[in-house]
Amino acid sequence: MRARPTRRVSVHRRGDNSAEANAQRICAVLEDLSASYCILWTPSASNGGRLRAGSHCALDGGMMEHSLREQYRPGVGAVGRVWAARNTELVRNANAATVAQFDRVHLASYHGVRSIALSFEAGSVVEVGTTLRTPWDKAPDVRALRLLLAGKDVAMKSMPKPFAPPKYSQESLANVVRASGGEYGIFWQHLPTLNELKAIVWYAHDNECMRRSSTFAFAPGAGHVGRAWLSQEPGLLADVHAPEGGAFERRLLAVHYGIRSIAFVPTCGSVFEIGTQHVWERIPELHTDQLFDSLDAAMPAFVVSPESEHEYEPSTDGTASP
């Protein structure tokens, strides 16, 4: 088990202290990502659109803090380059990187940073770095981190209380899938002891579709399931076969079974996933309270209507073969 870092945490945010309230949650996400620091770079309208460090957080309190002095024009430096290209860059081994690859490589070396990832997210650039000896093979998912650094509330509004989860049955799951025109359904439950979401109930008309999903597990904020759980917002992957479907970590599995659209609906502290061989323009009405044989009144279930849907943007997640 990885040792917990010394908690000399600091969160810096220009203009206000809205990110301070998220400090411990930012640290929790950093630890989940095996990261040591993060910076949110945002364009400044009063400074010719240059990107400045809007927020900074480090588990040791000061790692890469001198980055707060930097400013980048679009297309200049690693930050400006990622912002202009709207993409993601991974500096796998900062010890062997050049200034052209990452202009603050000497600062990174000073702090013992091994890998650095920069990702364009919603008009900003999120930079994260790790001091682990094993370098990253791919950039981590930083969506939840961006919201927290921006001072947004990403509260788990439907988190279950520490008592027995609601009772469920495959029959009730099958009824919801049939009524919604789906091909399969999965109920992902958050297991606090592992801090993972695992498939505990699965149903498919053919008794085969997406069965291997049960071998997957998602950390909060990771993958489409983990993001739905962390944000507590229902999401729709409108077309797995479209280019943006490449962000879906089980894309090959879904394509194998002819699945086109998949919805992810947080409910009772867990996530209900439903997929269809048709293309959904919006999430169908789902009464997820019918998934359970019993519900505690303090654990609300979502009733999804078109007004509450949210469509995911592409991410940097990889894919898994069926």
PDB file of C-alpha atoms in Angstrom:
ATOM      1  CA  MET A   1       0.000   0.000   0.000  1.00  0.00           C
ATOM      2  CA  ARG A   2       1.316   3.418  -0.938  1.00  0.00           C
ATOM      3  CA  ALA A   3       2.279   5.557   2.041  1.00  0.00           C
ATOM      4  CA  ARG A   4       0.192   8.649   2.571  1.00  0.00           C
ATOM      5  CA  PRO A   5       2.188  11.840   1.971  1.00  0.00           C
ATOM      6  CA  THR A   6       2.786  14.418   4.647  1.00  0.00           C
ATOM      7  CA  ARG A   7      -0.262  16.676   4.768  1.00  0.00           C
ATOM      8  CA  ARG A   8       1.304  20.114   4.359  1.00  0.00           C
ATOM      9  CA  VAL A   9      -1.384  20.995   1.865  1.00  0.00           C
ATOM     10  CA  SER A  10      -1.895  24.363   0.237  1.00  0.00           C
ATOM     11  CA  VAL A  11      -4.417  25.524  -2.316  1.00  0.00           C
ATOM     12  CA  HIS A  12      -3.837  28.792  -4.160  1.00  0.00           C
ATOM     13  CA  ARG A  13      -6.544  30.339  -6.306  1.00  0.00           C
ATOM     14  CA  ARG A  14      -6.353  33.772  -7.909  1.00  0.00           C
ATOM     15  CA  GLY A  15      -9.118  36.232  -7.072  1.00  0.00           C
ATOM     16  CA  ASP A  16     -11.025  34.207  -4.461  1.00  0.00           C
ATOM     17  CA  ASN A  17     -10.750  31.375  -1.978  1.00  0.00           C
ATOM     18  CA  SER A  18     -13.492  29.186  -3.449  1.00  0.00           C
ATOM     19  CA  ALA A  19     -11.069  26.309  -3.994  1.00  0.00           C
ATOM     20  CA  GLU A  20      -9.968  26.300  -0.345  1.00  0.00           C
ATOM     21  CA  ALA A  21     -13.125  24.466   0.739  1.00  0.00           C
ATOM     22  CA  ASN A  22     -12.254  21.715  -1.718  1.00  0.00           C
ATOM     23  CA  ALA A  23      -8.674  21.303  -0.449  1.00  0.00           C
ATOM     24  CA  GLN A  24      -9.101  17.921   1.211  1.00  0.00           C
ATOM     25  CA  ARG A  25     -11.193  16.598  -1.658  1.00  0.00           C
ATOM     26  CA  ILE A  26      -8.591  17.778  -4.178  1.00  0.00           C
ATOM     27  CA  CYS A  27      -5.983  15.898  -2.164  1.00  0.00           C
ATOM     28  CA  ALA A  28      -8.155  12.787  -2.155  1.00  0.00           C
ATOM     29  CA  VAL A  29      -8.456  12.932  -5.950  1.00  0.00           C
ATOM     30  CA  LEU A  30      -4.702  13.500  -6.288  1.00  0.00           C
ATOM     31  CA  GLU A  31      -4.061  10.401  -4.213  1.00  0.00           C
ATOM     32  CA  ASP A  32      -6.526   8.375  -6.293  1.00  0.00           C
ATOM     33  CA  LEU A  33      -4.633   9.473  -9.407  1.00  0.00           C
ATOM     34  CA  SER A  34      -1.251   8.749  -7.767  1.00  0.00           C
ATOM     35  CA  ALA A  35      -0.440  12.419  -8.389  1.00  0.00           C
ATOM     36  CA  SER A  36       1.530  14.831  -6.191  1.00  0.00           C
ATOM     37  CA  TYR A  37       0.441  18.254  -7.439  1.00  0.00           C
ATOM     38  CA  CYS A  38      -1.971  19.908  -9.842  1.00  0.00           C
ATOM     39  CA  ILE A  39      -2.381  23.300 -11.514  1.00  0.00           C
ATOM     40  CA  LEU A  40      -5.376  24.762 -13.322  1.00  0.00           C
ATOM     41  CA  TRP A  41      -4.262  27.105 -16.127  1.00  0.00           C
ATOM     42  CA  THR A  42      -6.922  29.541 -17.326  1.00  0.00           C
ATOM     43  CA  PRO A  43      -6.832  32.295 -19.975  1.00  0.00           C
ATOM     44  CA  SER A  44      -6.866  35.864 -18.667  1.00  0.00           C
ATOM     45  CA  ALA A  45      -9.063  38.299 -20.598  1.00  0.00           C
ATOM     46  CA  SER A  46      -7.231  41.242 -19.007  1.00  0.00           C
ATOM     47  CA  ASN A  47      -3.820  39.989 -20.082  1.00  0.00           C
ATOM     48  CA  GLY A  48      -4.218  39.353 -23.784  1.00  0.00           C
ATOM     49  CA  GLY A  49      -5.626  35.869 -23.292  1.00  0.00           C
ATOM     50  CA  ARG A  50      -2.444  34.555 -21.700  1.00  0.00           C
ATOM     51  CA  LEU A  51      -2.817  31.458 -19.572  1.00  0.00           C
ATOM     52  CA  ARG A  52      -2.109  31.909 -15.886  1.00  0.00           C
ATOM     53  CA  ALA A  53      -2.104  29.478 -12.970  1.00  0.00           C
ATOM     54  CA  GLY A  54      -5.593  30.034 -11.609  1.00  0.00           C
ATOM     55  CA  SER A  55      -5.303  27.325  -8.941  1.00  0.00           C
ATOM     56  CA  HIS A  56      -2.494  25.196  -7.530  1.00  0.00           C
ATOM     57  CA  CYS A  57      -2.539  22.358  -5.029  1.00  0.00           C
ATOM     58  CA  ALA A  58       0.260  20.095  -3.809  1.00  0.00           C
ATOM     59  CA  LEU A  59       0.274  17.329  -1.242  1.00  0.00           C
ATOM     60  CA  ASP A  60       3.518  18.677   0.250  1.00  0.00           C
ATOM     61  CA  GLY A  61       2.282  22.259   0.149  1.00  0.00           C
ATOM     62  CA  GLY A  62       4.950  23.747  -2.105  1.00  0.00           C
ATOM     63  CA  MET A  63       5.673  21.423  -5.011  1.00  0.00           C
ATOM     64  CA  MET A  64       5.875  23.348  -8.315  1.00  0.00           C
ATOM     65  CA  GLU A  65       4.546  26.447  -6.532  1.00  0.00           C
ATOM     66  CA  HIS A  66       6.921  28.707  -8.479  1.00  0.00           C
ATOM     67  CA  SER A  67       4.827  27.866 -11.550  1.00  0.00           C
ATOM     68  CA  LEU A  68       2.379  30.497 -10.272  1.00  0.00           C
ATOM     69  CA  ARG A  69       4.730  33.146 -11.685  1.00  0.00           C
ATOM     70  CA  GLU A  70       4.446  31.816 -15.236  1.00  0.00           C
ATOM     71  CA  GLN A  71       2.210  33.032 -18.068  1.00  0.00           C
ATOM     72  CA  TYR A  72       1.779  31.413 -21.474  1.00  0.00           C
ATOM     73  CA  ARG A  73       0.571  32.726 -24.787  1.00  0.00           C
ATOM     74  CA  PRO A  74      -1.609  30.265 -26.734  1.00  0.00           C
ATOM     75  CA  GLY A  75       0.675  27.883 -28.604  1.00  0.00           C
ATOM     76  CA  VAL A  76       3.771  28.753 -26.540  1.00  0.00           C
ATOM     77  CA  GLY A  77       5.239  26.320 -24.022  1.00  0.00           C
ATOM     78  CA  ALA A  78       3.675  23.023 -23.029  1.00  0.00           C
ATOM     79  CA  VAL A  79       0.646  24.710 -21.431  1.00  0.00           C
ATOM     80  CA  GLY A  80       0.012  27.052 -24.363  1.00  0.00           C
ATOM     81  CA  ARG A  81       0.562  24.246 -26.853  1.00  0.00           C
ATOM     82  CA  VAL A  82      -2.013  21.972 -25.210  1.00  0.00           C
ATOM     83  CA  TRP A  83      -4.515  24.828 -24.902  1.00  0.00           C
ATOM     84  CA  ALA A  84      -4.164  25.790 -28.587  1.00  0.00           C
ATOM     85  CA  ALA A  85      -4.381  22.198 -29.828  1.00  0.00           C
ATOM     86  CA  ARG A  86      -7.193  21.238 -27.414  1.00  0.00           C
ATOM     87  CA  ASN A  87      -5.425  17.972 -26.696  1.00  0.00           C
ATOM     88  CA  THR A  88      -3.464  16.087 -24.034  1.00  0.00           C
ATOM     89  CA  GLU A  89       0.296  15.718 -23.657  1.00  0.00           C
ATOM     90  CA  LEU A  90       2.151  13.299 -21.403  1.00  0.00           C
ATOM     91  CA  VAL A  91       5.745  13.852 -20.328  1.00  0.00           C
ATOM     92  CA  ARG A  92       6.354  10.282 -19.239  1.00  0.00           C
ATOM     93  CA  ASN A  93       9.852  10.804 -17.848  1.00  0.00           C
ATOM     94  CA  ALA A  94      10.586  14.389 -16.839  1.00  0.00           C
ATOM     95  CA  ASN A  95      14.154  13.405 -15.954  1.00  0.00           C
ATOM     96  CA  ALA A  96      14.859  12.751 -19.629  1.00  0.00           C
ATOM     97  CA  ALA A  97      12.656  15.513 -21.077  1.00  0.00           C
ATOM     98  CA  THR A  98      13.927  18.608 -22.864  1.00  0.00           C
ATOM     99  CA  VAL A  99      12.907  22.212 -22.301  1.00  0.00           C
ATOM    100  CA  ALA A 100      11.120  22.057 -25.653  1.00  0.00           C
ATOM    101  CA  GLN A 101       8.944  19.241 -24.331  1.00  0.00           C
ATOM    102  CA  PHE A 102       8.266  20.886 -20.967  1.00  0.00           C
ATOM    103  CA  ASP A 103       9.651  24.358 -20.299  1.00  0.00           C
ATOM    104  CA  ARG A 104       9.682  23.941 -16.494  1.00  0.00           C
ATOM    105  CA  VAL A 105      11.587  20.673 -16.610  1.00  0.00           C
ATOM    106  CA  HIS A 106      14.309  22.012 -14.276  1.00  0.00           C
ATOM    107  CA  LEU A 107      11.710  22.971 -11.666  1.00  0.00           C
ATOM    108  CA  ALA A 108      10.139  19.527 -12.020  1.00  0.00           C
ATOM    109  CA  SER A 109      13.524  17.860 -11.533  1.00  0.00           C
ATOM    110  CA  TYR A 110      14.166  19.991  -8.446  1.00  0.00           C
ATOM    111  CA  HIS A 111      10.939  18.679  -6.873  1.00  0.00           C
ATOM    112  CA  GLY A 112      11.543  15.101  -7.985  1.00  0.00           C
ATOM    113  CA  VAL A 113       8.562  15.028 -10.344  1.00  0.00           C
ATOM    114  CA  ARG A 114       8.709  11.966 -12.586  1.00  0.00           C
ATOM    115  CA  SER A 115       5.697  12.210 -14.933  1.00  0.00           C
ATOM    116  CA  ILE A 116       3.623  15.241 -15.978  1.00  0.00           C
ATOM    117  CA  ALA A 117       0.334  15.288 -17.862  1.00  0.00           C
ATOM    118  CA  LEU A 118      -1.378  18.339 -19.355  1.00  0.00           C
ATOM    119  CA  SER A 119      -4.988  18.040 -20.510  1.00  0.00           C
ATOM    120  CA  PHE A 120      -7.314  20.544 -22.151  1.00  0.00           C
ATOM    121  CA  GLU A 121     -10.597  20.569 -20.240  1.00  0.00           C
ATOM    122  CA  ALA A 122     -13.498  22.981 -20.734  1.00  0.00           C
ATOM    123  CA  GLY A 123     -11.437  25.967 -21.881  1.00  0.00           C
ATOM    124  CA  SER A 124      -8.613  25.435 -19.390  1.00  0.00           C
ATOM    125  CA  VAL A 125      -5.526  23.252 -19.039  1.00  0.00           C
ATOM    126  CA  VAL A 126      -5.134  20.908 -16.083  1.00  0.00           C
ATOM    127  CA  GLU A 127      -1.545  19.996 -15.221  1.00  0.00           C
ATOM    128  CA  VAL A 128      -0.821  17.084 -12.890  1.00  0.00           C
ATOM    129  CA  GLY A 129       2.456  15.499 -11.889  1.00  0.00           C
ATOM    130  CA  THR A 130       3.642  12.529  -9.862  1.00  0.00           C
ATOM    131  CA  THR A 131       6.798  11.744  -7.921  1.00  0.00           C
ATOM    132  CA  LEU A 132       6.276   7.991  -8.092  1.00  0.00           C
ATOM    133  CA  ARG A 133       9.282   6.127  -9.420  1.00  0.00           C
ATOM    134  CA  THR A 134       7.137   4.249 -11.933  1.00  0.00           C
ATOM    135  CA  PRO A 135       6.219   6.703 -14.727  1.00  0.00           C
ATOM    136  CA  TRP A 136       2.681   7.072 -16.015  1.00  0.00           C
ATOM    137  CA  ASP A 137       1.814   5.203 -19.208  1.00  0.00           C
ATOM    138  CA  LYS A 138      -1.143   7.476 -19.966  1.00  0.00           C
ATOM    139  CA  ALA A 139      -2.541  10.764 -18.756  1.00  0.00           C
ATOM    140  CA  PRO A 140      -4.994  10.412 -15.843  1.00  0.00           C
ATOM    141  CA  ASP A 141      -8.608  11.530 -16.055  1.00  0.00           C
ATOM    142  CA  VAL A 142      -8.734  15.044 -14.562  1.00  0.00           C
ATOM    143  CA  ARG A 143     -12.377  16.073 -15.059  1.00  0.00           C
ATOM    144  CA  ALA A 144     -13.288  15.978 -11.383  1.00  0.00           C
ATOM    145  CA  LEU A 145     -10.012  17.686 -10.517  1.00  0.00           C
ATOM    146  CA  ARG A 146     -10.779  20.580 -12.884  1.00  0.00           C
ATOM    147  CA  LEU A 147     -14.142  21.199 -11.213  1.00  0.00           C
ATOM    148  CA  LEU A 148     -12.653  21.114  -7.722  1.00  0.00           C
ATOM    149  CA  LEU A 149      -9.767  23.420  -8.664  1.00  0.00           C
ATOM    150  CA  ALA A 150     -12.279  25.851 -10.138  1.00  0.00           C
ATOM    151  CA  GLY A 151     -14.033  25.960  -6.769  1.00  0.00           C
ATOM    152  CA  LYS A 152     -17.062  24.020  -7.966  1.00  0.00           C
ATOM    153  CA  ASP A 153     -19.140  21.854  -5.685  1.00  0.00           C
ATOM    154  CA  VAL A 154     -18.835  18.226  -6.765  1.00  0.00           C
ATOM    155  CA  ALA A 155     -20.751  16.885  -3.801  1.00  0.00           C
ATOM    156  CA  MET A 156     -21.853  13.262  -3.668  1.00  0.00           C
ATOM    157  CA  LYS A 157     -25.475  14.237  -3.110  1.00  0.00           C
ATOM    158  CA  SER A 158     -26.768  10.669  -3.122  1.00  0.00           C
ATOM    159  CA  MET A 159     -23.941   8.955  -1.260  1.00  0.00           C
ATOM    160  CA  PRO A 160     -25.235   5.988   0.734  1.00  0.00           C
ATOM    161  CA  LYS A 161     -25.012   6.048   4.491  1.00  0.00           C
ATOM    162  CA  PRO A 162     -22.764   3.492   6.202  1.00  0.00           C
ATOM    163  CA  PHE A 163     -25.436   0.816   6.514  1.00  0.00           C
ATOM    164  CA  ALA A 164     -26.723  -2.001   4.339  1.00  0.00           C
ATOM    165  CA  PRO A 165     -27.392  -0.983   0.709  1.00  0.00           C
ATOM    166  CA  PRO A 166     -30.930  -1.250  -0.697  1.00  0.00           C
ATOM    167  CA  LYS A 167     -32.109  -4.686  -1.745  1.00  0.00           C
ATOM    168  CA  TYR A 168     -32.201  -5.328  -5.448  1.00  0.00           C
ATOM    169  CA  SER A 169     -33.043  -8.162  -7.821  1.00  0.00           C
ATOM    170  CA  GLN A 170     -32.196  -9.144 -11.374  1.00  0.00           C
ATOM    171  CA  GLU A 171     -35.914  -9.298 -12.106  1.00  0.00           C
ATOM    172  CA  SER A 172     -36.434  -5.641 -11.194  1.00  0.00           C
ATOM    173  CA  LEU A 173     -33.376  -4.722 -13.284  1.00  0.00           C
ATOM    174  CA  ALA A 174     -34.800  -6.651 -16.241  1.00  0.00           C
ATOM    175  CA  ASN A 175     -38.117  -4.802 -15.921  1.00  0.00           C
ATOM    176  CA  VAL A 176     -36.428  -1.380 -16.081  1.00  0.00           C
ATOM    177  CA  VAL A 177     -34.283  -2.430 -19.069  1.00  0.00           C
ATOM    178  CA  ARG A 178     -37.307  -3.748 -21.005  1.00  0.00           C
ATOM    179  CA  ALA A 179     -39.452  -0.704 -20.217  1.00  0.00           C
ATOM    180  CA  SER A 180     -36.702   1.643 -21.431  1.00  0.00           C
ATOM    181  CA  GLY A 181     -35.991  -0.144 -24.712  1.00  0.00           C
ATOM    182  CA  GLY A 182     -32.537  -1.192 -23.584  1.00  0.00           C
ATOM    183  CA  GLU A 183     -30.519  -4.253 -24.522  1.00  0.00           C
ATOM    184  CA  TYR A 184     -28.716  -4.689 -21.211  1.00  0.00           C
ATOM    185  CA  GLY A 185     -28.393  -3.098 -17.795  1.00  0.00           C
ATOM    186  CA  ILE A 186     -25.754  -3.063 -15.064  1.00  0.00           C
ATOM    187  CA  PHE A 187     -25.965  -1.842 -11.494  1.00  0.00           C
ATOM    188  CA  TRP A 188     -22.573  -0.560 -10.302  1.00  0.00           C
ATOM    189  CA  GLN A 189     -22.314  -0.345  -6.522  1.00  0.00           C
ATOM    190  CA  HIS A 190     -19.672   1.667  -4.690  1.00  0.00           C
ATOM    191  CA  LEU A 191     -17.745  -0.493  -2.221  1.00  0.00           C
ATOM    192  CA  PRO A 192     -16.315   1.851   0.451  1.00  0.00           C
ATOM    193  CA  THR A 193     -13.710  -0.636   1.689  1.00  0.00           C
ATOM    194  CA  LEU A 194     -12.166  -0.802  -1.807  1.00  0.00           C
ATOM    195  CA  ASN A 195     -13.256   2.683  -2.927  1.00  0.00           C
ATOM    196  CA  GLU A 196     -14.330   1.142  -6.234  1.00  0.00           C
ATOM    197  CA  LEU A 197     -17.522   0.692  -8.198  1.00  0.00           C
ATOM    198  CA  LYS A 198     -18.179  -2.917  -9.177  1.00  0.00           C
ATOM    199  CA  ALA A 199     -20.942  -4.569 -11.188  1.00  0.00           C
ATOM    200  CA  ILE A 200     -23.122  -6.432  -8.703  1.00  0.00           C
ATOM    201  CA  VAL A 201     -26.227  -6.960 -10.856  1.00  0.00           C
ATOM    202  CA  TRP A 202     -26.319  -7.506 -14.617  1.00  0.00           C
ATOM    203  CA  TYR A 203     -29.073  -8.342 -17.090  1.00  0.00           C
ATOM    204  CA  ALA A 204     -29.204  -8.805 -20.878  1.00  0.00           C
ATOM    205  CA  HIS A 205     -31.978 -10.064 -23.154  1.00  0.00           C
ATOM    206  CA  ASP A 206     -29.635 -12.640 -24.698  1.00  0.00           C
ATOM    207  CA  ASN A 207     -27.950 -13.451 -21.382  1.00  0.00           C
ATOM    208  CA  GLU A 208     -24.587 -12.523 -22.943  1.00  0.00           C
ATOM    209  CA  CYS A 209     -24.470  -8.834 -23.941  1.00  0.00           C
ATOM    210  CA  MET A 210     -21.739  -6.943 -22.043  1.00  0.00           C
ATOM    211  CA  ARG A 211     -21.357  -9.817 -19.559  1.00  0.00           C
ATOM    212  CA  ARG A 212     -17.597  -9.215 -19.297  1.00  0.00           C
ATOM    213  CA  SER A 213     -18.282  -5.788 -17.796  1.00  0.00           C
ATOM    214  CA  SER A 214     -18.484  -7.650 -14.493  1.00  0.00           C
ATOM    215  CA  THR A 215     -14.691  -8.038 -14.627  1.00  0.00           C
ATOM    216  CA  PHE A 216     -14.208  -4.241 -14.585  1.00  0.00           C
ATOM    217  CA  ALA A 217     -13.968  -1.933 -11.581  1.00  0.00           C
ATOM    218  CA  PHE A 218     -13.868   1.866 -11.550  1.00  0.00           C
ATOM    219  CA  ALA A 219     -12.429   4.290  -9.038  1.00  0.00           C
ATOM    220  CA  PRO A 220     -14.471   7.440  -8.316  1.00  0.00           C
ATOM    221  CA  GLY A 221     -13.988   9.833 -11.240  1.00  0.00           C
ATOM    222  CA  ALA A 222     -12.462   7.159 -13.493  1.00  0.00           C
ATOM    223  CA  GLY A 223     -14.208   6.111 -16.687  1.00  0.00           C
ATOM    224  CA  HIS A 224     -17.810   6.916 -17.538  1.00  0.00           C
ATOM    225  CA  VAL A 225     -19.115   4.972 -14.526  1.00  0.00           C
ATOM    226  CA  GLY A 226     -16.735   6.646 -12.081  1.00  0.00           C
ATOM    227  CA  ARG A 227     -17.458  10.121 -13.480  1.00  0.00           C
ATOM    228  CA  ALA A 228     -21.217   9.657 -13.159  1.00  0.00           C
ATOM    229  CA  TRP A 229     -20.764   8.537  -9.564  1.00  0.00           C
ATOM    230  CA  LEU A 230     -18.450  11.408  -8.643  1.00  0.00           C
ATOM    231  CA  SER A 231     -20.431  14.175 -10.353  1.00  0.00           C
ATOM    232  CA  GLN A 232     -23.851  12.705  -9.443  1.00  0.00           C
ATOM    233  CA  GLU A 233     -25.070  13.754 -12.892  1.00  0.00           C
ATOM    234  CA  PRO A 234     -26.642  11.367 -15.425  1.00  0.00           C
ATOM    235  CA  GLY A 235     -24.616  11.085 -18.620  1.00  0.00           C
ATOM    236  CA  LEU A 236     -25.223   9.845 -22.157  1.00  0.00           C
ATOM    237  CA  LEU A 237     -22.715   8.343 -24.574  1.00  0.00           C
ATOM    238  CA  ALA A 238     -24.863   8.967 -27.652  1.00  0.00           C
ATOM    239  CA  ASP A 239     -23.013   6.744 -30.141  1.00  0.00           C
ATOM    240  CA  VAL A 240     -20.291   4.289 -29.187  1.00  0.00           C
ATOM    241  CA  HIS A 241     -19.443   3.873 -32.904  1.00  0.00           C
ATOM    242  CA  ALA A 242     -18.782   7.612 -33.428  1.00  0.00           C
ATOM    243  CA  PRO A 243     -15.248   9.043 -33.008  1.00  0.00           C
ATOM    244  CA  GLU A 244     -16.064  10.348 -29.536  1.00  0.00           C
ATOM    245  CA  GLY A 245     -16.956   6.783 -28.578  1.00  0.00           C
ATOM    246  CA  GLY A 246     -13.238   6.035 -28.570  1.00  0.00           C
ATOM    247  CA  ALA A 247     -13.153   7.521 -25.073  1.00  0.00           C
ATOM    248  CA  PHE A 248     -15.320   4.678 -23.770  1.00  0.00           C
ATOM    249  CA  GLU A 249     -13.147   2.201 -21.894  1.00  0.00           C
ATOM    250  CA  ARG A 250     -15.301  -0.808 -22.975  1.00  0.00           C
ATOM    251  CA  ARG A 251     -15.830   0.328 -26.547  1.00  0.00           C
ATOM    252  CA  LEU A 252     -14.635  -2.880 -28.222  1.00  0.00           C
ATOM    253  CA  LEU A 253     -16.911  -4.901 -25.990  1.00  0.00           C
ATOM    254  CA  ALA A 254     -19.896  -2.678 -26.820  1.00  0.00           C
ATOM    255  CA  VAL A 255     -19.174  -2.737 -30.567  1.00  0.00           C
ATOM    256  CA  HIS A 256     -18.915  -6.539 -30.435  1.00  0.00           C
ATOM    257  CA  TYR A 257     -22.535  -6.690 -29.239  1.00  0.00           C
ATOM    258  CA  GLY A 258     -23.807  -3.947 -31.537  1.00  0.00           C
ATOM    259  CA  ILE A 259     -24.446  -1.452 -28.729  1.00  0.00           C
ATOM    260  CA  ARG A 260     -24.843   2.150 -29.925  1.00  0.00           C
ATOM    261  CA  SER A 261     -25.994   4.342 -27.012  1.00  0.00           C
ATOM    262  CA  ILE A 262     -25.238   3.965 -23.306  1.00  0.00           C
ATOM    263  CA  ALA A 263     -26.632   5.964 -20.376  1.00  0.00           C
ATOM    264  CA  PHE A 264     -25.040   6.240 -16.931  1.00  0.00           C
ATOM    265  CA  VAL A 265     -27.431   7.235 -14.147  1.00  0.00           C
ATOM    266  CA  PRO A 266     -26.328   7.799 -10.523  1.00  0.00           C
ATOM    267  CA  THR A 267     -28.857   6.441  -8.051  1.00  0.00           C
ATOM    268  CA  CYS A 268     -28.764   5.587  -4.345  1.00  0.00           C
ATOM    269  CA  GLY A 269     -25.036   6.175  -4.135  1.00  0.00           C
ATOM    270  CA  SER A 270     -24.386   3.850  -7.064  1.00  0.00           C
ATOM    271  CA  VAL A 271     -24.635   3.967 -10.882  1.00  0.00           C
ATOM    272  CA  PHE A 272     -27.148   2.311 -13.206  1.00  0.00           C
ATOM    273  CA  GLU A 273     -25.825   1.682 -16.728  1.00  0.00           C
ATOM    274  CA  ILE A 274     -28.168   0.859 -19.604  1.00  0.00           C
ATOM    275  CA  GLY A 275     -27.309   0.316 -23.273  1.00  0.00           C
ATOM    276  CA  THR A 276     -29.252  -0.091 -26.509  1.00  0.00           C
ATOM    277  CA  GLN A 277     -28.585  -1.145 -30.104  1.00  0.00           C
ATOM    278  CA  HIS A 278     -30.354   2.032 -31.230  1.00  0.00           C
ATOM    279  CA  VAL A 279     -29.078   5.619 -31.122  1.00  0.00           C
ATOM    280  CA  TRP A 280     -30.592   7.624 -28.296  1.00  0.00           C
ATOM    281  CA  GLU A 281     -30.652  11.375 -28.780  1.00  0.00           C
ATOM    282  CA  ARG A 282     -31.443  11.745 -25.107  1.00  0.00           C
ATOM    283  CA  ILE A 283     -31.636   9.511 -22.062  1.00  0.00           C
ATOM    284  CA  PRO A 284     -35.006   7.736 -21.959  1.00  0.00           C
ATOM    285  CA  GLU A 285     -37.159   8.216 -18.894  1.00  0.00           C
ATOM    286  CA  LEU A 286     -35.808   5.865 -16.259  1.00  0.00           C
ATOM    287  CA  HIS A 287     -37.492   5.174 -12.938  1.00  0.00           C
ATOM    288  CA  THR A 288     -34.448   3.775 -11.196  1.00  0.00           C
ATOM    289  CA  ASP A 289     -36.337   3.541  -7.907  1.00  0.00           C
ATOM    290  CA  GLN A 290     -37.945   0.445  -9.446  1.00  0.00           C
ATOM    291  CA  LEU A 291     -34.532  -1.253  -9.455  1.00  0.00           C
ATOM    292  CA  PHE A 292     -34.809  -1.947  -5.752  1.00  0.00           C
ATOM    293  CA  ASP A 293     -37.096  -4.085  -3.646  1.00  0.00           C
ATOM    294  CA  SER A 294     -36.595  -1.662  -0.758  1.00  0.00           C
ATOM    295  CA  LEU A 295     -35.236   1.861  -0.424  1.00  0.00           C
ATOM    296  CA  ASP A 296     -34.345   3.975   2.565  1.00  0.00           C
ATOM    297  CA  ALA A 297     -36.155   7.316   2.410  1.00  0.00           C
ATOM    298  CA  ALA A 298     -32.849   9.087   3.015  1.00  0.00           C
ATOM    299  CA  MET A 299     -31.295   7.542  -0.108  1.00  0.00           C
ATOM    300  CA  PRO A 300     -32.895   9.267  -3.118  1.00  0.00           C
ATOM    301  CA  ALA A 301     -33.067   7.587  -6.508  1.00  0.00           C
ATOM    302  CA  PHE A 302     -32.982   9.544  -9.765  1.00  0.00           C
ATOM    303  CA  VAL A 303     -35.955   9.787 -12.087  1.00  0.00           C
ATOM    304  CA  VAL A 304     -34.245  10.876 -15.286  1.00  0.00           C
ATOM    305  CA  SER A 305     -36.079  13.224 -17.602  1.00  0.00           C
ATOM    306  CA  PRO A 306     -34.716  14.885 -20.780  1.00  0.00           C
ATOM    307  CA  GLU A 307     -34.104  18.092 -18.835  1.00  0.00           C
ATOM    308  CA  SER A 308     -31.657  16.415 -16.441  1.00  0.00           C
ATOM    309  CA  GLU A 309     -29.456  14.621 -18.950  1.00  0.00           C
ATOM    310  CA  HIS A 310     -25.823  15.455 -19.530  1.00  0.00           C
ATOM    311  CA  GLU A 311     -23.738  14.325 -22.488  1.00  0.00           C
ATOM    312  CA  TYR A 312     -20.113  13.478 -21.914  1.00  0.00           C
ATOM    313  CA  GLU A 313     -17.312  15.081 -23.865  1.00  0.00           C
ATOM    314  CA  PRO A 314     -14.452  12.905 -25.104  1.00  0.00           C
ATOM    315  CA  SER A 315     -11.776  12.089 -22.510  1.00  0.00           C
ATOM    316  CA  THR A 316      -8.342  10.551 -22.584  1.00  0.00           C
ATOM    317  CA  ASP A 317      -9.464   7.161 -21.262  1.00  0.00           C
ATOM    318  CA  GLY A 318      -8.106   4.114 -23.052  1.00  0.00           C
ATOM    319  CA  THR A 319     -10.072   1.187 -24.394  1.00  0.00           C
ATOM    320  CA  ALA A 320     -10.314  -2.412 -23.253  1.00  0.00           C
ATOM    321  CA  SER A 321     -10.657  -5.389 -25.554  1.00  0.00           C
ATOM    322  CA  PRO A 322     -13.696  -7.688 -25.229  1.00  0.00           C
TER     323      PRO A 322
END
